XYZ file of C-alpha atoms in Angstrom:
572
model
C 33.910 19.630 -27.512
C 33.735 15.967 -29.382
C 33.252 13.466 -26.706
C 32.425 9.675 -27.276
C 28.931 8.545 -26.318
C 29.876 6.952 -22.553
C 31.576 10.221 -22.127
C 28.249 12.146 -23.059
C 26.730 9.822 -20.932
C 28.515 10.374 -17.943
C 28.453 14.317 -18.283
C 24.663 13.924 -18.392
C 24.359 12.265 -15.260
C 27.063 15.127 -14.086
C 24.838 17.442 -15.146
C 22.088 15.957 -13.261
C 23.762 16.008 -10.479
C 23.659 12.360 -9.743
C 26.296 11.575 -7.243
C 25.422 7.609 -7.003
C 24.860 4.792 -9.229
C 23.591 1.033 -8.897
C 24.772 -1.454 -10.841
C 27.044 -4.598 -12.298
C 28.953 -4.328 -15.355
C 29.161 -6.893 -18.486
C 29.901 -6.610 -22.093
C 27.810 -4.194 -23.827
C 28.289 -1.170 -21.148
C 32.006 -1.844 -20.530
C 32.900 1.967 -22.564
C 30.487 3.097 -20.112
C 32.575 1.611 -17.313
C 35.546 2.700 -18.912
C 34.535 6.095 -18.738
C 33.213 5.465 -15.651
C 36.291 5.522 -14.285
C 37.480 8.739 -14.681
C 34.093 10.832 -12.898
C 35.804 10.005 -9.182
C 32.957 12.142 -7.915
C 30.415 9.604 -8.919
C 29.928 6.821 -6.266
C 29.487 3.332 -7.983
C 27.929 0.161 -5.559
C 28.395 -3.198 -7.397
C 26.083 -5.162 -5.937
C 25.628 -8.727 -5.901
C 22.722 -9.230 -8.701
C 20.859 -6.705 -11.273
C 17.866 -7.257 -9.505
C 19.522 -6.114 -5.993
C 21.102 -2.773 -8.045
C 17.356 -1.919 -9.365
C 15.959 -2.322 -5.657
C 18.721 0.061 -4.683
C 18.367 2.440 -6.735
C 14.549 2.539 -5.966
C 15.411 3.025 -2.272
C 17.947 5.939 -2.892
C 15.325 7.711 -4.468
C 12.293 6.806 -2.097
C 14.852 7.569 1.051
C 16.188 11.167 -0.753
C 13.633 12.314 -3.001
C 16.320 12.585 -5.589
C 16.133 10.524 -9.152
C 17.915 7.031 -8.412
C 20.593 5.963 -11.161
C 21.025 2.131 -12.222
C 23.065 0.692 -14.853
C 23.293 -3.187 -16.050
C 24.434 -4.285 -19.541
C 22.530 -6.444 -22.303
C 20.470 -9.185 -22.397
C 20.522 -11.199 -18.665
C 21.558 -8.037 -17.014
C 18.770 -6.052 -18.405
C 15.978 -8.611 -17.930
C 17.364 -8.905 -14.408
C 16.200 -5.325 -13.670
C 12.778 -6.208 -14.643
C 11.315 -7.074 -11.386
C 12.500 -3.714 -10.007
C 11.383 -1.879 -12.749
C 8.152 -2.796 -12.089
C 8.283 -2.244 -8.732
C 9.376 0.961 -8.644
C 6.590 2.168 -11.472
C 3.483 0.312 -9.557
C 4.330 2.867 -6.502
C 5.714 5.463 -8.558
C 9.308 5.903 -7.838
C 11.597 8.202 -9.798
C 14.623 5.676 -10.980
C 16.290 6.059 -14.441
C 17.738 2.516 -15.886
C 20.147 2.919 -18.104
C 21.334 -0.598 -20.261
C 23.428 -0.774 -23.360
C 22.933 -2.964 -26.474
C 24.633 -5.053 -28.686
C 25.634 -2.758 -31.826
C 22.904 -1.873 -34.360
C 23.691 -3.982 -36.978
C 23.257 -7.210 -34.660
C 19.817 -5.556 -33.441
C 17.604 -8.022 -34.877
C 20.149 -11.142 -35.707
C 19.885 -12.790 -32.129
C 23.019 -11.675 -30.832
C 24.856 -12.453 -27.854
C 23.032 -11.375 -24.984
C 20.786 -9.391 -27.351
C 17.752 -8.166 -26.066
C 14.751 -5.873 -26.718
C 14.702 -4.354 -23.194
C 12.807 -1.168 -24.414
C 9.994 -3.574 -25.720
C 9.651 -5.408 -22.971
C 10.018 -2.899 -20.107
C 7.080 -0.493 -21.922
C 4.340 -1.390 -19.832
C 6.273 -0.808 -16.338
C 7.836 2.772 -17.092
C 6.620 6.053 -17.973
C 8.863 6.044 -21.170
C 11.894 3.482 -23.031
C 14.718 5.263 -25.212
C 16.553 2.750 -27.646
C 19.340 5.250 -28.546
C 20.585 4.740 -32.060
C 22.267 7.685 -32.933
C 25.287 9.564 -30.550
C 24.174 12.771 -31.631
C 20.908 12.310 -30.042
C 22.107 10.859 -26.675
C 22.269 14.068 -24.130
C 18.777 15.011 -25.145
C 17.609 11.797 -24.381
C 18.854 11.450 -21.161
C 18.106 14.903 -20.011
C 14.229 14.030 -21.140
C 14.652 11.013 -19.531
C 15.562 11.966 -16.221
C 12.501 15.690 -16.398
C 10.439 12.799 -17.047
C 11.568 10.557 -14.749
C 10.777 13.210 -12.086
C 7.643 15.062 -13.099
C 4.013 15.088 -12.637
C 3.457 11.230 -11.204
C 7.171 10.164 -10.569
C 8.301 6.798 -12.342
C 10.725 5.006 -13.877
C 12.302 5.135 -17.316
C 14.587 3.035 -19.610
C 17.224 4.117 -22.038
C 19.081 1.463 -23.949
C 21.912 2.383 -25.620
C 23.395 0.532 -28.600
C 27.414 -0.242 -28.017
C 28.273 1.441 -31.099
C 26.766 4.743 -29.652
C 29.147 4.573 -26.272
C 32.106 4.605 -28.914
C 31.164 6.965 -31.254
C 31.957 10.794 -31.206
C 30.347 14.140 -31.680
C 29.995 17.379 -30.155
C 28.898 17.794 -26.853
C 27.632 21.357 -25.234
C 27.131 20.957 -21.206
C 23.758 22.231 -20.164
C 23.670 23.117 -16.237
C 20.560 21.456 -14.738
C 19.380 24.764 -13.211
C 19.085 26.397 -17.134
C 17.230 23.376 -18.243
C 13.473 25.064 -17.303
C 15.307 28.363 -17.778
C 15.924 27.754 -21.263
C 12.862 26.064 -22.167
C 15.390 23.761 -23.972
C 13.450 20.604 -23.106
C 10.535 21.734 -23.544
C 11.278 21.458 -27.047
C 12.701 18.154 -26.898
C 9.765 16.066 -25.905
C 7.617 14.657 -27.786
C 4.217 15.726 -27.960
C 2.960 11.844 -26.351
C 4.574 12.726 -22.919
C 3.750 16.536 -22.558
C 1.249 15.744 -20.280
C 3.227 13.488 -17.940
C 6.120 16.529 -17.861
C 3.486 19.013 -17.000
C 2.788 19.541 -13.654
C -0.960 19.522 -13.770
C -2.415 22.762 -12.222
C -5.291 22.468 -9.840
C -8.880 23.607 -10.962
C -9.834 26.327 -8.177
C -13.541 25.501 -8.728
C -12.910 22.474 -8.110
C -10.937 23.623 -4.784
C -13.896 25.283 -3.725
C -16.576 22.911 -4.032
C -14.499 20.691 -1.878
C -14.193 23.385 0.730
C -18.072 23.414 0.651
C -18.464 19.585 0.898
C -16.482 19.856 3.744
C -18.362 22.669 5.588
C -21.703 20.242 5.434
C -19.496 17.094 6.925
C -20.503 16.476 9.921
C -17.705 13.014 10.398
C -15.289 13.714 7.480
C -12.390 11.250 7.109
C -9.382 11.440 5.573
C -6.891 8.890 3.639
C -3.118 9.363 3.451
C -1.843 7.539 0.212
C 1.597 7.228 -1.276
C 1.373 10.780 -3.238
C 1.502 12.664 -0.076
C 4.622 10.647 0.635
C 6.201 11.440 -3.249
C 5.150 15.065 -2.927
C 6.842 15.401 0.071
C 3.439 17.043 1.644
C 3.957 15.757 5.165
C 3.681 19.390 6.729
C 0.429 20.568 4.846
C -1.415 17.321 5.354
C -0.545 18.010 9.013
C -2.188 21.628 8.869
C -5.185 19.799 6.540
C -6.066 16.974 9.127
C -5.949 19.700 12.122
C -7.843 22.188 10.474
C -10.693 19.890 9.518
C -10.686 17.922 12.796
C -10.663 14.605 11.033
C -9.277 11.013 11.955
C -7.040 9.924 9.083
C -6.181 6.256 7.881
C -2.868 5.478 6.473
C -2.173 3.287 3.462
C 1.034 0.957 3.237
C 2.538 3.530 0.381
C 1.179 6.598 2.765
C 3.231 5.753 5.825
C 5.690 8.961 6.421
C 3.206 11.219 4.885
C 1.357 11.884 8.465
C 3.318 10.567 11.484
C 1.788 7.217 12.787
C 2.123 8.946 16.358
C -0.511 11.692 15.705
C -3.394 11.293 17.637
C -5.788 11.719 14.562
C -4.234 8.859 12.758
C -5.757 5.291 13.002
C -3.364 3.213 11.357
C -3.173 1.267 8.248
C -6.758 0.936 6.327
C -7.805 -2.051 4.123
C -7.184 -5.785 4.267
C -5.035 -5.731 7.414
C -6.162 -2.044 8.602
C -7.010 -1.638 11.947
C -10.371 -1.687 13.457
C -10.809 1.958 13.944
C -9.635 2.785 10.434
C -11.844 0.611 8.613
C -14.764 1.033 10.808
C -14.170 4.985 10.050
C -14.560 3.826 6.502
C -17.389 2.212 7.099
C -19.147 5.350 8.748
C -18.350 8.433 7.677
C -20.133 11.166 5.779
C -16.767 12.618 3.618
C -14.244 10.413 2.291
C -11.256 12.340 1.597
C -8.259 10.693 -0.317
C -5.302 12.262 -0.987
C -2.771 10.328 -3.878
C -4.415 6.884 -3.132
C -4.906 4.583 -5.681
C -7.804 2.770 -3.707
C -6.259 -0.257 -4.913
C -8.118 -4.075 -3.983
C -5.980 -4.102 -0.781
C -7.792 -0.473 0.619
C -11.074 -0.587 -1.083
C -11.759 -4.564 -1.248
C -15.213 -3.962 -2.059
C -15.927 -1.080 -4.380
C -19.219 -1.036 -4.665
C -19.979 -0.773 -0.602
C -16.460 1.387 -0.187
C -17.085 4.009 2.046
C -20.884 3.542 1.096
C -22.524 5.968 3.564
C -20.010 9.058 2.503
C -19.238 11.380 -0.546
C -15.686 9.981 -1.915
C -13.307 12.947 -3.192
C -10.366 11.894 -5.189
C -7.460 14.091 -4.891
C -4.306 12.592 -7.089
C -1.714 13.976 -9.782
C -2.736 11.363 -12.429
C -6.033 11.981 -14.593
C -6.037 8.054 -14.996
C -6.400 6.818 -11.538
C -9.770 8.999 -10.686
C -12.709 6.444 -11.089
C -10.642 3.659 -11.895
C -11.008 1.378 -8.844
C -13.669 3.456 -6.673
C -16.545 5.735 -8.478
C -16.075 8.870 -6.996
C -18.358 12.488 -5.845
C -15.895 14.911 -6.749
C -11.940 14.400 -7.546
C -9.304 17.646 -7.995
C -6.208 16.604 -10.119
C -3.064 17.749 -8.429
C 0.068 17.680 -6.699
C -0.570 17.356 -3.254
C 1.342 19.846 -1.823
C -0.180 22.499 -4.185
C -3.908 21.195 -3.581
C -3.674 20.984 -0.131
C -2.212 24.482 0.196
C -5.065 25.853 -2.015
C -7.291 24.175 0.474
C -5.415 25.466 3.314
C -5.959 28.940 1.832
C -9.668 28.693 2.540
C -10.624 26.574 5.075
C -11.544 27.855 8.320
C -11.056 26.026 11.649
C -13.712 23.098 11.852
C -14.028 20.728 15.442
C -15.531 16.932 15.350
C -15.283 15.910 18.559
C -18.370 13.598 18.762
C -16.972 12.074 15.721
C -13.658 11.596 16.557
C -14.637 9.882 20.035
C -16.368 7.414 18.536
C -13.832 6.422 15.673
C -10.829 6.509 18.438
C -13.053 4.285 20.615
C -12.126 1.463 18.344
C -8.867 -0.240 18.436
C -5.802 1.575 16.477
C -3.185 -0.997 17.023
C -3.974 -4.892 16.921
C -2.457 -6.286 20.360
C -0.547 -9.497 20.383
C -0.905 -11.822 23.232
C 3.298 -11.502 25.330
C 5.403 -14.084 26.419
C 8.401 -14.852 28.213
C 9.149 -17.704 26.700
C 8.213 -17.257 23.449
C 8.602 -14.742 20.785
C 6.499 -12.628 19.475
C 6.482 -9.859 16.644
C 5.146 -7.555 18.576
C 7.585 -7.854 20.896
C 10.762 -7.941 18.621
C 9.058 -4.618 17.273
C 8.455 -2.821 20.649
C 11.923 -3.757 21.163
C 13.153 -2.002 17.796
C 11.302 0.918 18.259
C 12.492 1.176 21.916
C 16.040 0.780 20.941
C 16.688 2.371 18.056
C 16.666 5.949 16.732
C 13.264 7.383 16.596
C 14.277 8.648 13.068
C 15.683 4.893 11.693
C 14.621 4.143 7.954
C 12.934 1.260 7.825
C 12.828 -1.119 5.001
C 10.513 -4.086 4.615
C 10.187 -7.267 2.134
C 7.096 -8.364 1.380
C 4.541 -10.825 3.790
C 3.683 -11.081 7.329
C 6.506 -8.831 8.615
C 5.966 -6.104 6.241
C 1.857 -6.058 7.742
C 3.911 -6.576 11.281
C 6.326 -3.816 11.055
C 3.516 -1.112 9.490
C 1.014 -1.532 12.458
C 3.330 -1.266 15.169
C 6.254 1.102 13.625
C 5.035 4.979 13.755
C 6.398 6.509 10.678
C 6.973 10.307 10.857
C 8.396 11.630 7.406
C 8.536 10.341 4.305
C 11.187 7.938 3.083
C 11.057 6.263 6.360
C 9.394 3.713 5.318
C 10.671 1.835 1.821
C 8.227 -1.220 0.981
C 6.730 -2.523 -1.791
C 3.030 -1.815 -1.527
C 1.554 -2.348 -5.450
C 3.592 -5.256 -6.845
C 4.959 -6.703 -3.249
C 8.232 -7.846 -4.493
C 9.783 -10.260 -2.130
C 13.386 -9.369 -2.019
C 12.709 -5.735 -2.067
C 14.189 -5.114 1.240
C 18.020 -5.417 1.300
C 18.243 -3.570 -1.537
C 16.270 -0.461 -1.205
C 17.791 -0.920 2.733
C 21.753 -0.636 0.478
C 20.055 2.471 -1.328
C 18.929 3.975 1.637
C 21.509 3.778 3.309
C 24.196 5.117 0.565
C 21.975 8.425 0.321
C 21.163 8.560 3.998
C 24.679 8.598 6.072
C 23.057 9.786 8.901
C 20.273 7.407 9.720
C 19.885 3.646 10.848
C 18.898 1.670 8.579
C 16.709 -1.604 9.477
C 15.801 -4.236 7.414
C 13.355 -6.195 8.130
C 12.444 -9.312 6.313
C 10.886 -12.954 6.744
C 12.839 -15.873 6.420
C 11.330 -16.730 2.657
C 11.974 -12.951 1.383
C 15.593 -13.298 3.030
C 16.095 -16.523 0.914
C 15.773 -14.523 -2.543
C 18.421 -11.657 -1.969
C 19.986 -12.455 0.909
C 23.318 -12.642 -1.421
C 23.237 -8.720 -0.772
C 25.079 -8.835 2.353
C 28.083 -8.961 0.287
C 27.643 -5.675 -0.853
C 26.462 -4.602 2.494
C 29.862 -6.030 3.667
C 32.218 -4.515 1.438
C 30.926 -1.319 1.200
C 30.957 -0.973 5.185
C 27.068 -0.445 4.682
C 25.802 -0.817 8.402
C 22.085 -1.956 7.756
C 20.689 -4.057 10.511
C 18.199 -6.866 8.989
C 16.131 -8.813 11.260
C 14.560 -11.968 10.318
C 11.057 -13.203 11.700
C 11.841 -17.090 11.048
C 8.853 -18.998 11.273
C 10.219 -21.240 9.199
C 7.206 -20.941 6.342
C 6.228 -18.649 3.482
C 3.660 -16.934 6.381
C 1.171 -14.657 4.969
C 0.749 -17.597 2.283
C 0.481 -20.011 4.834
C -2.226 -17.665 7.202
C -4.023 -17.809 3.536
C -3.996 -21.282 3.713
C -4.796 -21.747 7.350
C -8.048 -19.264 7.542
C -9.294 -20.175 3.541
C -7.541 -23.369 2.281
C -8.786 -25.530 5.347
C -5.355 -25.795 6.600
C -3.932 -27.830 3.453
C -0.519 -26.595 3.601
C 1.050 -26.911 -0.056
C 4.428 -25.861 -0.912
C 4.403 -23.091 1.922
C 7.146 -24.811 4.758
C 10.665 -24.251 4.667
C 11.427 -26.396 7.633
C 14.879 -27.505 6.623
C 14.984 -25.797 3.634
C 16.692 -22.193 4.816
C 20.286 -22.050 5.608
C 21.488 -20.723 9.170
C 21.300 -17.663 8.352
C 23.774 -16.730 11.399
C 26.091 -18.310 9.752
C 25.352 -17.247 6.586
C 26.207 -13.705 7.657
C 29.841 -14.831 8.858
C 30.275 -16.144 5.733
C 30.226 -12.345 4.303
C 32.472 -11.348 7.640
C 29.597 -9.932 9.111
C 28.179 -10.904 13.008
C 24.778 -12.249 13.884
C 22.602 -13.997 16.019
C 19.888 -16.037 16.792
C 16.930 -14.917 19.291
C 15.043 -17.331 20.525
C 13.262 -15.690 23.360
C 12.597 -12.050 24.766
C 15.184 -11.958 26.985
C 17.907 -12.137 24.223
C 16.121 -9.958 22.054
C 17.468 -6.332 24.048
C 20.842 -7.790 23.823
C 21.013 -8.837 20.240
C 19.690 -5.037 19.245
C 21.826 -3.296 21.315
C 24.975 -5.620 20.104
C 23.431 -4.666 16.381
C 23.542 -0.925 16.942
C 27.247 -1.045 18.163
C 28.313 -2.905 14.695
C 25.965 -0.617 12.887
C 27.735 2.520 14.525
C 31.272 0.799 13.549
C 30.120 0.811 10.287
C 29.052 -3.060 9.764
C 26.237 -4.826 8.909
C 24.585 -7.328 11.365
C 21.741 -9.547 11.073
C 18.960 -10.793 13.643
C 17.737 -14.038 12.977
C 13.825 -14.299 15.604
C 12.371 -17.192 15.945
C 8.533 -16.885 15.943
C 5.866 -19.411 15.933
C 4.703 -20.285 12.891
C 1.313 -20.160 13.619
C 1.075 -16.436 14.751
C -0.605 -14.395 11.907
C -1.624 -10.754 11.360
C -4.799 -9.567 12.661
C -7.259 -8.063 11.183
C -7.989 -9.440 8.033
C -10.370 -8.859 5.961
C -10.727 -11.481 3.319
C -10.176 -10.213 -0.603
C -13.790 -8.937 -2.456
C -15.451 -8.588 1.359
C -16.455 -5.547 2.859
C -14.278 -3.552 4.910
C -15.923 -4.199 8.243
C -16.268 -8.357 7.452
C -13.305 -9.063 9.489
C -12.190 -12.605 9.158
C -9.504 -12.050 12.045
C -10.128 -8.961 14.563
């Protein structure tokens, strides 16, 4: 049947099964709109700003495990996806942004809103499509989206030139479950991306050796990174930590992939990891890392990382193995599949010596209580007391974000949604939208600092109209914090730029501007109320927002200063 090119379009994403899509029309993608229209079976969220659509989409697909959609039209409203672009690549979420063009034969003429998108996003995706030609436009987005979701997830750009939304030609539907069946796409992609497609099979020598480094280890530790989390391995890395006896540290991207209530666990590792975790670091025999990147925040000091202990890499990407940390032995793999393989043929090991004296250190940083002050500790104990054990919690970027990881206990992935490699401020209410759209069920929390609120706070107008109940609660300690604790510890207290004392609106107030309730907390005793008064809007379907007052001196403890070794603990 002869379809125009936004029609093609939209039976793509049909066939894709996409049942949601982020995003804010203009100019360029207004036949995709118009077509739009007509697929009542596709949920569209207009959000407030490009930027805020691109963080939503990225949370839909962290919170589902399903490809998020996004759409935003030429020039201003494709650069405004940037930022989430890049956020979603650096911790490898699956999130297909889709832009259209000014026709072809203004490509090149400085057009209105003309702009090479698929140029400038090439860096942060897995793959850009500048779609020319109509005839070529289901194939695309069919690659796009099997690449999209394959081997290391990511995200990928098509750009579609207005000329191609109008035009016609045949169109022959292609069910999603006869894609593989077919072998249709294998055809279609291009010989540069075959390896990122391929799901890249685990060498079972490689399996075995580590089986054998394991049976010498007498105090074998174990890192849970953001691939266990995109895998959806939860359950074997479970079976893998019991069966080898081991303590395990979590990194910000791995939270989900082991619960944060299992007894082996030790909490986050690296600049702000606990005690226990990084002293575990510090002395064990076998380092075990499963789809961590060991970025500068984990392993601040290479060369001493883990410097008594074999390190074994095991990750999906080729690329990241001996990139940051020089490794003993790596596997390349899907999680899931290695740590079956390993699961296969490992027999029952016990470290009990070992794991006494890597539990005898601290797991949790305590925070001195008040009763007449607030603290974050408290307003988390007080979240975590009041609200759902199962609540998806999304962060911004700072203070809170350290805050909320070392006293929430995340137990499946897509809990947590935070921006761990690029730490995007103004992540939060976003991915907290797209969590919540492809997550009915759940409460959704937000929670932010008063200098990450400031940037897309203009969200709770889509949180508003689309009856999206996400609770957001707002340390205020009236400064950008983390760069202020910077400043305090390094910068000998010389505090440039970094207050916001009478610069932030109230933000109470600023939520019944949207129609939505609030309030402010200024000590414990208000703090039960305010949550409880929060979950009753949330359960009517309403937003609600928690504005805490906290001191601005509190910081996060540890802290391990950047290019130090693990154990040099500035703060402890």
């Amino acid at each position: 049947m002869k379809l125009t090119g936004a029609r093609i379009l939209m039976e793509c994403l049909r066939e894709q099964k996409v049942d949601t899509i982020f995003g804010y029309p203009g100019g360029t993608i207004l036949n995709v709109y118009d077509a739009l229209y007509d697929y009542k079976e596709i949920t569209h969220i207009l959000t407030s700003h490009e930027q805020g659509a691109a963080h939503a989409a990225d949370g839909y697909a962290r919170s589902t495990g399903k490809v998020g959609v996004c759409f935003a039209t030429s020039g201003p409203g494709a650069t405004n996806l940037t930022t989430g672009i890049a956020t979603a690549y650096m911790d490898s979420s699956s999130v297909v942004f889709i832009s259209c063009n000014v026709p072809q034969n203004l490509i090149g003429r400085d057009a209105f809103q003309e702009v090479d998108i698929t140029g400038i996003t090439m860096p942060i995706t897995k793959s850009t499509y500048l779609v020319r030609d109509v005839t070529k436009l289901a194939d695309t987005v069919r690659e796009a989206f099997a690449l999209a979701r394959s081997g290391r997830p990511g995200p990928v750009v098509i750009d579609i030139t207005r000329d191609v939304t109008s035009a016609e030609c045949d169109y022959e539907p292609l069910p999603l479950e006869q894609h593989a069946a077919t072998g249709h796409l294998a055809s279609l992609i291009r010989r540069a991306y075959t390896s990122s497609l391929k799901m890249p099979e685990a060498d079972l020598d490689d399996v075995e050796k580590l089986v054998e480094m394991i049976a010498e280890s007498k105090k074998p530790m174990l890192i849970c990174g953001g691939g266990v989390v995109r895998s959806r391995a939860h359950e074997e890395f479970r079976q893998f930590v019991r069966r080898i006896d081991a303590p395990v540290a979590i990194t910000v991207m791995g939270g989900g992939g082991v619960s944060g209530r299992d007894v082996m666990t030790t909490g986050m590792i690296g600049m702000h990891g606990s005690v226990a975790s990084n002293m575990a670091c510090d002395n064990c025999d076998l380092l075990i890392a499963v789809g961590c990147r060991f970025s500068d925040r984990v392993a601040l000091k290479p060369e001493t990382f883990a410097h008594q202990a074999k390190i074994v890499h095991v990750d999906i990407d080729r690329a990241e193995i001996n990139k940051n940390v020089q490794t003993d032995h790596h596997i390349i793999g899907d999680a899931k599949q290695v740590l079956n393989l390993l699961l296969e043929r490992l027999p029952q090991y016990e470290h009990k010596e070992w794991k006494d004296f890597v539990l005898s250190f601290p797991r949790e940083t305590e925070y001195g209580e008040s009763e007449s002050v607030l603290t974050p500790k408290q307003v988390l104990s007080t979240i975590a007391r009041k609200c759902p054990q199962d609540s998806i919690v999304a962060t911004d970027v700072g203070q809170h974000q350290m805050w909320a990881i070392q006293h929430l206990h995340f137990d499946y992935p897509g809990q947590l949604l935070t921006s761990g490699g690029f730490g995007t401020m103004g992540f939060g209410l976003g991915a907290a939208i797209g969590a919540k759209q492809g997550n009915s069920d759940k409460t959704v929390i937000h929670i932010t600092g008063d200098g990450c609120f400031r940037m897309n706070g203009n969200e709770l107008a889509t949180v508003a109209y689309y009856g999206l109940p996400v609770i957001t609660v707002i340390f205020n300690n009236r400064n950008l914090g983390m760069v202020r604790q910077w400043q305090s510890l390094i910068y000998d207290h010389r505090y440039s730029q970094t207050s916001l004392e009478n610069r932030s609106p109230d933000f109470v107030k600023f939520a019944d501007a949207f129609g939505l309730k609030g309030r402010r907390v200024t000590q414990p005793s208000e703090l039960e109320e305010a949550i409880t008064e929060a979950l009753a809007e949330s359960a009517q379907g309403r937003g609600y927002v928690i504005d805490c007052a906290i001191n601005a001196d509190e910081m996060v403890h540890p802290m391990v200063n950047g290019g130090h070794h693990i154990t040099e603990f500035l703060l402890s």
